[in-house]
Coordinates of N, CA and C and ligand atoms in Angstrom, one line a residue:
X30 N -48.4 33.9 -44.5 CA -47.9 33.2 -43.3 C -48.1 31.7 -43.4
X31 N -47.3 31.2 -42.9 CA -47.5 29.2 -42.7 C -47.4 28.8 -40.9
X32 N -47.7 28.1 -41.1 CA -48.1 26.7 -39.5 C -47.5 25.9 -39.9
X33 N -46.8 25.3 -39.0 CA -46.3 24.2 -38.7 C -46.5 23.4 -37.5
X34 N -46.5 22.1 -37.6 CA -46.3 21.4 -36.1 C -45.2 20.2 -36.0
X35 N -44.9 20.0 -34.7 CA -43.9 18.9 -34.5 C -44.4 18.3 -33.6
X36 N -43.8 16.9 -33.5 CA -44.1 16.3 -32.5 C -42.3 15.0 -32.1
X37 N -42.6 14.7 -31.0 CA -41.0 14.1 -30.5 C -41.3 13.1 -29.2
X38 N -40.3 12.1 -29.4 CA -40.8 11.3 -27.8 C -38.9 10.7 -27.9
X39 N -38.5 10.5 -26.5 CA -37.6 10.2 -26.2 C -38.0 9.2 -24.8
X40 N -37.3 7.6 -25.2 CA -37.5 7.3 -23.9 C -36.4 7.5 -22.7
X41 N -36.4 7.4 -21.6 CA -35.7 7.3 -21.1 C -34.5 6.5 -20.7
X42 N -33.6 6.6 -20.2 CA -32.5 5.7 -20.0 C -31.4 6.5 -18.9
X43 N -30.2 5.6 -18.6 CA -29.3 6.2 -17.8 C -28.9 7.1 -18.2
X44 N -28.8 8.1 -17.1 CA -28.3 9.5 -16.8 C -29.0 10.6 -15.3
X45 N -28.3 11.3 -15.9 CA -28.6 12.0 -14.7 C -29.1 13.3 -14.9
X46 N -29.6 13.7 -15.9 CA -30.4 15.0 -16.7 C -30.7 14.8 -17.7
X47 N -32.0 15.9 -17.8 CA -32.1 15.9 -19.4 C -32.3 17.2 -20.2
X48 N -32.3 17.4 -21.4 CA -32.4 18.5 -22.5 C -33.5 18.7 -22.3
X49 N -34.1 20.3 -22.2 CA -35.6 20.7 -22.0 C -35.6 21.7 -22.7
X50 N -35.7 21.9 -24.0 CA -35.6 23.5 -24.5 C -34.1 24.5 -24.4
X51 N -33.5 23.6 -24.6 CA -32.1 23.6 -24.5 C -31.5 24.5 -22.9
X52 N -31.9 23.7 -22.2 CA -32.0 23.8 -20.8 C -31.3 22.6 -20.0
X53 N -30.5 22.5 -19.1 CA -30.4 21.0 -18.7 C -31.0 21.3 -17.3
X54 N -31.8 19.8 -17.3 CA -33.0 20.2 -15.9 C -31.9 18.5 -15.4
X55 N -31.6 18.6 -14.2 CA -31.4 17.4 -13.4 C -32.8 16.3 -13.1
X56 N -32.1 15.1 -13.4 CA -33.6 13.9 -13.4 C -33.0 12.9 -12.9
X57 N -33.9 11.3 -12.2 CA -33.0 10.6 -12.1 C -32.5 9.5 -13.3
X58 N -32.4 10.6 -14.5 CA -32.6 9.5 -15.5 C -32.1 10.4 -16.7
X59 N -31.6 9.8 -18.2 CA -31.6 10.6 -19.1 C -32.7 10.2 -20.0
X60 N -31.8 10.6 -21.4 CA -33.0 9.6 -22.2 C -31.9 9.3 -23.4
X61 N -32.8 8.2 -23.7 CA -31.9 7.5 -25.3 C -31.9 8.6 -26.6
X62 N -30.8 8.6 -27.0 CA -30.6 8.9 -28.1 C -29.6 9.5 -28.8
X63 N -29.5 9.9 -30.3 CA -28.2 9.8 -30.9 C -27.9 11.2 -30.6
X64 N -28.4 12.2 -30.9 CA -28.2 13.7 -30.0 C -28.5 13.6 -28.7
X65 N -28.3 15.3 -28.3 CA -28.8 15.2 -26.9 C -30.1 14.9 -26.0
X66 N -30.8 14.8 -27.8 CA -32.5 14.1 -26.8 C -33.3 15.3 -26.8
X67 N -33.1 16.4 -26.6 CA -34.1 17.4 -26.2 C -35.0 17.3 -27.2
X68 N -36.2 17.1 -26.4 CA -37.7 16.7 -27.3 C -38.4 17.9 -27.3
X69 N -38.2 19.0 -26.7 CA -38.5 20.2 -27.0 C -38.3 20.8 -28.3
X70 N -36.4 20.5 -28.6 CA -36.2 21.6 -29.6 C -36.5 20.6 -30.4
X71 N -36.5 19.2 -30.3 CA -36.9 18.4 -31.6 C -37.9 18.6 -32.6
X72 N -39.0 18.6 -31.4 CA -40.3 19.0 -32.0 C -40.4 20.9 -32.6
X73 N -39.7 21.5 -31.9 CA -39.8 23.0 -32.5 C -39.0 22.3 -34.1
X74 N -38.1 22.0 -34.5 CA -37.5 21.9 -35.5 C -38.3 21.5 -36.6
X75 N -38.8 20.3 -36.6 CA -40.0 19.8 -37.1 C -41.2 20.6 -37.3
X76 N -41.7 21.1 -36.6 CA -42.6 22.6 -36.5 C -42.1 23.5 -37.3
X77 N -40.7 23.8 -37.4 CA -40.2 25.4 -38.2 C -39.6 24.4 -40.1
X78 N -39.8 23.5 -39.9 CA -39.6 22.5 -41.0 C -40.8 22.4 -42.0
X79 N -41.9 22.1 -40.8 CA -42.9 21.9 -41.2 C -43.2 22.8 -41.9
X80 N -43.6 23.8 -41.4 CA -44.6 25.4 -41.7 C -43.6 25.6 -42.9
X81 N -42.4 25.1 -43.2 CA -41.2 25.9 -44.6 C -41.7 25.1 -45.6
X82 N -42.3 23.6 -45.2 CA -42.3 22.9 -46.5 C -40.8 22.3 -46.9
X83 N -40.6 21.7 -45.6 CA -38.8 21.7 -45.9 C -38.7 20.2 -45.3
X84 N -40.0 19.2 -44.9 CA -39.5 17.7 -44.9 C -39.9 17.4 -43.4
X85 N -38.5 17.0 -42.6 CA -38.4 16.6 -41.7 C -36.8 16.3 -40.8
X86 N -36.8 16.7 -39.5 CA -35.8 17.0 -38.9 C -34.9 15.5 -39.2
X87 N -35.4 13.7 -39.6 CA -34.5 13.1 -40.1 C -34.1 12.8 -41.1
X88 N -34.5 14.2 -42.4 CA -34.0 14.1 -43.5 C -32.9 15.5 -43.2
X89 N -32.8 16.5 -41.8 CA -31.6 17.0 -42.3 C -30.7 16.8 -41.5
X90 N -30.9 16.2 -39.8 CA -30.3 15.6 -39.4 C -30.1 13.9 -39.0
X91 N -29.7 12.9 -39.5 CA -29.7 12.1 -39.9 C -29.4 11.3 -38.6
X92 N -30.0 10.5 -37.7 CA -29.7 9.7 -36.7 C -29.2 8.3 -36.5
X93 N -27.8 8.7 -38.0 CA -26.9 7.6 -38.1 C -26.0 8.5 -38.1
X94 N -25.7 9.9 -38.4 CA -24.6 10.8 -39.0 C -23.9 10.8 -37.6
X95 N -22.4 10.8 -37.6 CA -21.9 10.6 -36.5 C -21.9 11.8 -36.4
X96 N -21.8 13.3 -37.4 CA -21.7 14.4 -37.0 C -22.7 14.8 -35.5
X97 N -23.9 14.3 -35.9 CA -25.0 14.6 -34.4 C -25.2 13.7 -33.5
X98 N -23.7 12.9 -33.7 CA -23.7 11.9 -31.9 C -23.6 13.3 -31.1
X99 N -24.1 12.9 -30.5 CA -24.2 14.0 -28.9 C -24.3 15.0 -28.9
X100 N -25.0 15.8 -30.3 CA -25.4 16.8 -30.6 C -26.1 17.5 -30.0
X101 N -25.7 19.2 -29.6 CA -26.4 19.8 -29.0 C -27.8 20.4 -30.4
X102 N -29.3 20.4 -29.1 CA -29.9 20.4 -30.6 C -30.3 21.6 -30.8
X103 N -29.7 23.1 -30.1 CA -29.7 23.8 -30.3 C -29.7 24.3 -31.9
X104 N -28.2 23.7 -32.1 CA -27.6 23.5 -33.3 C -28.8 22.9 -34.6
X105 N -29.7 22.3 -34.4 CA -30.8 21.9 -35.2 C -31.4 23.1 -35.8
X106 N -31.9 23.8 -34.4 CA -33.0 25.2 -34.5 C -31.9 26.1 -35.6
X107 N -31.1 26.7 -35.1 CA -30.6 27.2 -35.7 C -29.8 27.2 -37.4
X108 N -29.8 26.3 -37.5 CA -29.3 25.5 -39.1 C -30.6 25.7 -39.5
X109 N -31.9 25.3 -39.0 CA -32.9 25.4 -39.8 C -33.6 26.9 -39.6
X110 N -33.2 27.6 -38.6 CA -33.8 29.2 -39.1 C -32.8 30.0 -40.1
X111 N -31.6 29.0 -40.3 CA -31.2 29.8 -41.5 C -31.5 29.0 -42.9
X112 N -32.3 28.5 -42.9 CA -33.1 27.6 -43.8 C -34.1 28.5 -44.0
X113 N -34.8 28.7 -43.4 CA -36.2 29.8 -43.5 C -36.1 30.7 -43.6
X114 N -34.9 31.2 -43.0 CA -34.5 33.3 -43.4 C -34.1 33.2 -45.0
X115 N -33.3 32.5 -45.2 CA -33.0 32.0 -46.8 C -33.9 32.0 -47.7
X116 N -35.3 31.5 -47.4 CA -36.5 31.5 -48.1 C -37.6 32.3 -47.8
X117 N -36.8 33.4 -47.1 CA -37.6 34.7 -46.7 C -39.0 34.8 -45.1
X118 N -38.8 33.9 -44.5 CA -39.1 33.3 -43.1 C -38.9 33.9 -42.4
X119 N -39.5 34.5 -40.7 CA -38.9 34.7 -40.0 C -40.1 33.6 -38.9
X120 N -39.7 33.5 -37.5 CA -40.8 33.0 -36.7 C -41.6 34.4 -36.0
X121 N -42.8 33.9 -36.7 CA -44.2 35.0 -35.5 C -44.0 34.9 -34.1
X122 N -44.2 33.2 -34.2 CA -44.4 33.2 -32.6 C -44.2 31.4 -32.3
X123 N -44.0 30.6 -31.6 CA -44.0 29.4 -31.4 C -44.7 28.6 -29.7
X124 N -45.6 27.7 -29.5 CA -45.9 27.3 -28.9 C -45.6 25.8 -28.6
X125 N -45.1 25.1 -27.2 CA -44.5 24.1 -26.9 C -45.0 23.6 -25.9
X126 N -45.3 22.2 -25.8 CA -46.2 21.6 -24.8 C -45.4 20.1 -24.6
X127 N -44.6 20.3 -23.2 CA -43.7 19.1 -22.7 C -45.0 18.0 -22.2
X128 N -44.6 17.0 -22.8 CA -45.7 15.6 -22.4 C -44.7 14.9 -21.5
X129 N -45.2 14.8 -19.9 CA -44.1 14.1 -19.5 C -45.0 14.0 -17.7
X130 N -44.9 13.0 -16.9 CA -44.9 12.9 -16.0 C -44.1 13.5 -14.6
X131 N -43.0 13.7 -15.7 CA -41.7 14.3 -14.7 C -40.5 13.7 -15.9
X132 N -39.5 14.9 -15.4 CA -39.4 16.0 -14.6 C -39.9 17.2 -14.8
X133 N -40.9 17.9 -13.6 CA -41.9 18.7 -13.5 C -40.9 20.3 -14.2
X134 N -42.2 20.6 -15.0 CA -41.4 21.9 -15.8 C -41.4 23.1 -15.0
X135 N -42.2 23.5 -14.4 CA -42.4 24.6 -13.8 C -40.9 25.7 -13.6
X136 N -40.3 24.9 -12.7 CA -39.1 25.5 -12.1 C -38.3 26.0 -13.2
X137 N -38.2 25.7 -14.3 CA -37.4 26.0 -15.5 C -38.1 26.4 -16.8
X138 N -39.3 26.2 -16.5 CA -40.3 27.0 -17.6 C -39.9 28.5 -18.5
X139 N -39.3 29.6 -17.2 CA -38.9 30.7 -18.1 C -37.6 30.6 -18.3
X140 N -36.6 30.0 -18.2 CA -35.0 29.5 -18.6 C -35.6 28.9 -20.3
X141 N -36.3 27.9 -19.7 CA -36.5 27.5 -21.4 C -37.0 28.0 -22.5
X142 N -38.1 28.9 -21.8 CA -38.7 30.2 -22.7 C -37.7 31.5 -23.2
X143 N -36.8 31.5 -22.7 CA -35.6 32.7 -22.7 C -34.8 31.9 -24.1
X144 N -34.6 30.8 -23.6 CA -33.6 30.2 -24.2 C -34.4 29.8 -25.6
X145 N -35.0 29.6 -25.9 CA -35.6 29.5 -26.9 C -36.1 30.6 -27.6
X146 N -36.5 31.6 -27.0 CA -36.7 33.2 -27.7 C -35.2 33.2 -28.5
X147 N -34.1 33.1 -27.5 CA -32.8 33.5 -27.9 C -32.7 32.5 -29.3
X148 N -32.7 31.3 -29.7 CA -32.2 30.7 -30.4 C -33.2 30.8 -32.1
X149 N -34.6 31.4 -31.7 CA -35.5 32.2 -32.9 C -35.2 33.5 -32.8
X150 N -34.6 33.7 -32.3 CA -34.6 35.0 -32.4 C -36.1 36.0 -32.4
X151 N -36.6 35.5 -31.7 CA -37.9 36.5 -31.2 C -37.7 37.1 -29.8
X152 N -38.9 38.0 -29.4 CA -38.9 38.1 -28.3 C -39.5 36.9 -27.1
X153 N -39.4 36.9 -26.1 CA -39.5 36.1 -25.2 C -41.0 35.6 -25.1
X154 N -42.3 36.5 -25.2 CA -43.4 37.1 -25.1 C -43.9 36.1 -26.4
X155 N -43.0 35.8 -27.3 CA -43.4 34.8 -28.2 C -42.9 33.5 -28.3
X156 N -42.5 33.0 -27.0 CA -42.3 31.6 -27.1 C -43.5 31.2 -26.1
X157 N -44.1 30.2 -26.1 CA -45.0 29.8 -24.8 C -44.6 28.4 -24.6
X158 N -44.6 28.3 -23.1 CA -43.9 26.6 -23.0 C -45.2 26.5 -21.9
X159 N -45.8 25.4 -22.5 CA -46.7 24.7 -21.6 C -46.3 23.2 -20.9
X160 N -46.9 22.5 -19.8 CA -46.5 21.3 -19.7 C -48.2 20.7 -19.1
X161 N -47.8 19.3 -19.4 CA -48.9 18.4 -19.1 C -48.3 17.0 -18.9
X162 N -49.4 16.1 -18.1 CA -49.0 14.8 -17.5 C -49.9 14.3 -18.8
X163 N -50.3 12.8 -18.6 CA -50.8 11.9 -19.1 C -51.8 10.9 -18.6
X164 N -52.0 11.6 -16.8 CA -52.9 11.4 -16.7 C -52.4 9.7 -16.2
X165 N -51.1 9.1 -15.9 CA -50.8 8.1 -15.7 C -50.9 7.0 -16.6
X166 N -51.4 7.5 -17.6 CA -51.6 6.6 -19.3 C -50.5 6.3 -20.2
X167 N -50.7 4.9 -20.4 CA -49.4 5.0 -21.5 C -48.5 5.1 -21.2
X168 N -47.4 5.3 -22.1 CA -46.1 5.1 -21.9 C -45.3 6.2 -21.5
X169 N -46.0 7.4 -21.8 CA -45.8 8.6 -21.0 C -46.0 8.8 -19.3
X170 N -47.5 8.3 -19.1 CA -48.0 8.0 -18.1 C -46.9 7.1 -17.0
X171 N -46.5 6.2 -17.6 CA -46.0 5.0 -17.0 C -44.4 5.7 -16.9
X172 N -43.7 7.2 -17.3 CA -43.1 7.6 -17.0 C -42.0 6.4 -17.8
X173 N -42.1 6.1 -18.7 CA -41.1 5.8 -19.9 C -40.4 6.6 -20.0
X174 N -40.4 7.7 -20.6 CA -40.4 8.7 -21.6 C -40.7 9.9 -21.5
X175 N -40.4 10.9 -22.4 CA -40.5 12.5 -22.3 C -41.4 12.4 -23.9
X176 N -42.5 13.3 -23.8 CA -42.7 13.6 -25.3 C -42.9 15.0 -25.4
X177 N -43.4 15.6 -26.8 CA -43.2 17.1 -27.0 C -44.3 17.8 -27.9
X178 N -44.8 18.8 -28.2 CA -45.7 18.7 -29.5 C -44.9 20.7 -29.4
X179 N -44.9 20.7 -30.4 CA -44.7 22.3 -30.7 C -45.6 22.8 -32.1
X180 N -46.1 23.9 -31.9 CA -46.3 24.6 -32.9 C -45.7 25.9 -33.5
X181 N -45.2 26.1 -35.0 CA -45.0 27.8 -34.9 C -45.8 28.2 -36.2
X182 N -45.6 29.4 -36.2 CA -46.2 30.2 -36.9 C -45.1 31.4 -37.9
X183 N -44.9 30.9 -38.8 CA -43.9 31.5 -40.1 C -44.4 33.2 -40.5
X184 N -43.8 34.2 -40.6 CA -44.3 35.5 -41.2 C -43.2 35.8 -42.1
X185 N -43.7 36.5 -43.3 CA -42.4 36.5 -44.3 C -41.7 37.8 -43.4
X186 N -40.3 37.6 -43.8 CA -38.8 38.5 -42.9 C -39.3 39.7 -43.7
X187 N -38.7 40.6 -42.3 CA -39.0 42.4 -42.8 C -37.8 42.7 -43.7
Ligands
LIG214 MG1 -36.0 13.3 -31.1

């Protein structure tokens, strides 16, 4: 078996929602960037990268490539679990911990957990989405930004 971890920060900017585990949660704000931002799946990708020994999510998605302007990052996760099935991978289990002041996860915590079982293809019961503040610190704190930390856990495919 292998571990992996990720980690992701998006600041904010104009909009009116944002990406949460490939969820769109309404905010009064979006956030910058050349996909659609979700600092959830970012960090899972990075995490399922990680644990393969396969680099890092800006060596395979490339945040000049015009192909992933406004890219859904669904599309990440999945390019790279067929990266891992390929090299005999499947996901155990994955754990996700939203760093963010707001917007408060709660209300959409099992949408994102669903949605994310779906896109590893596990069961539900193996995704865990946690959330936490900052405690008013930082640039998190100060409600800049969204950040993300994910972990997973690799089992070779039956
Ligand atoms: Mg990112």
């Amino acid at each position: 078996m292998r571990v992996g971890t990720g980690f992701d920060v998006h600041a904010f900017g104009p909009g009116e929602s944002v990406m949460l585990g490939g969820v769109r949660v309404a905010h009064s704000q979006g956030v910058l960037a050349h996909s659609d931002g979700d600092v959830l799946l970012h960090a899972l990708t990075d995490a399922l990268l990680g644990a393969a020994g396969l680099g890092d999510i800006g060596e395979h998605f490339r945040d000049t490539d015009p192909r992933w302007k406004g890219a859904d990052s669904a599309g990440f996760v999945t390019h790279t679990l067929g990266l891992l099935r390929a090299r005999g991978w499947r996901v155990g289990n994955a754990d996700l911990t939203l760093l963010a002041e707001r917007p408060k996860v709660g209300p959409h915590r099992e949408a994102i957990r669903a949605r994310i079982a779906e896109l590893l293809e596990v069961p539900p019961d193996a995704v865990n989405v946690k959330a936490t503040t900052t405690e008013k610190l930082g640039f998190l704190g100060r409600a800049e930004g969204i950040g993300a930390q994910a972990v997973v856990l690799l089992l070779p495919a039956r």
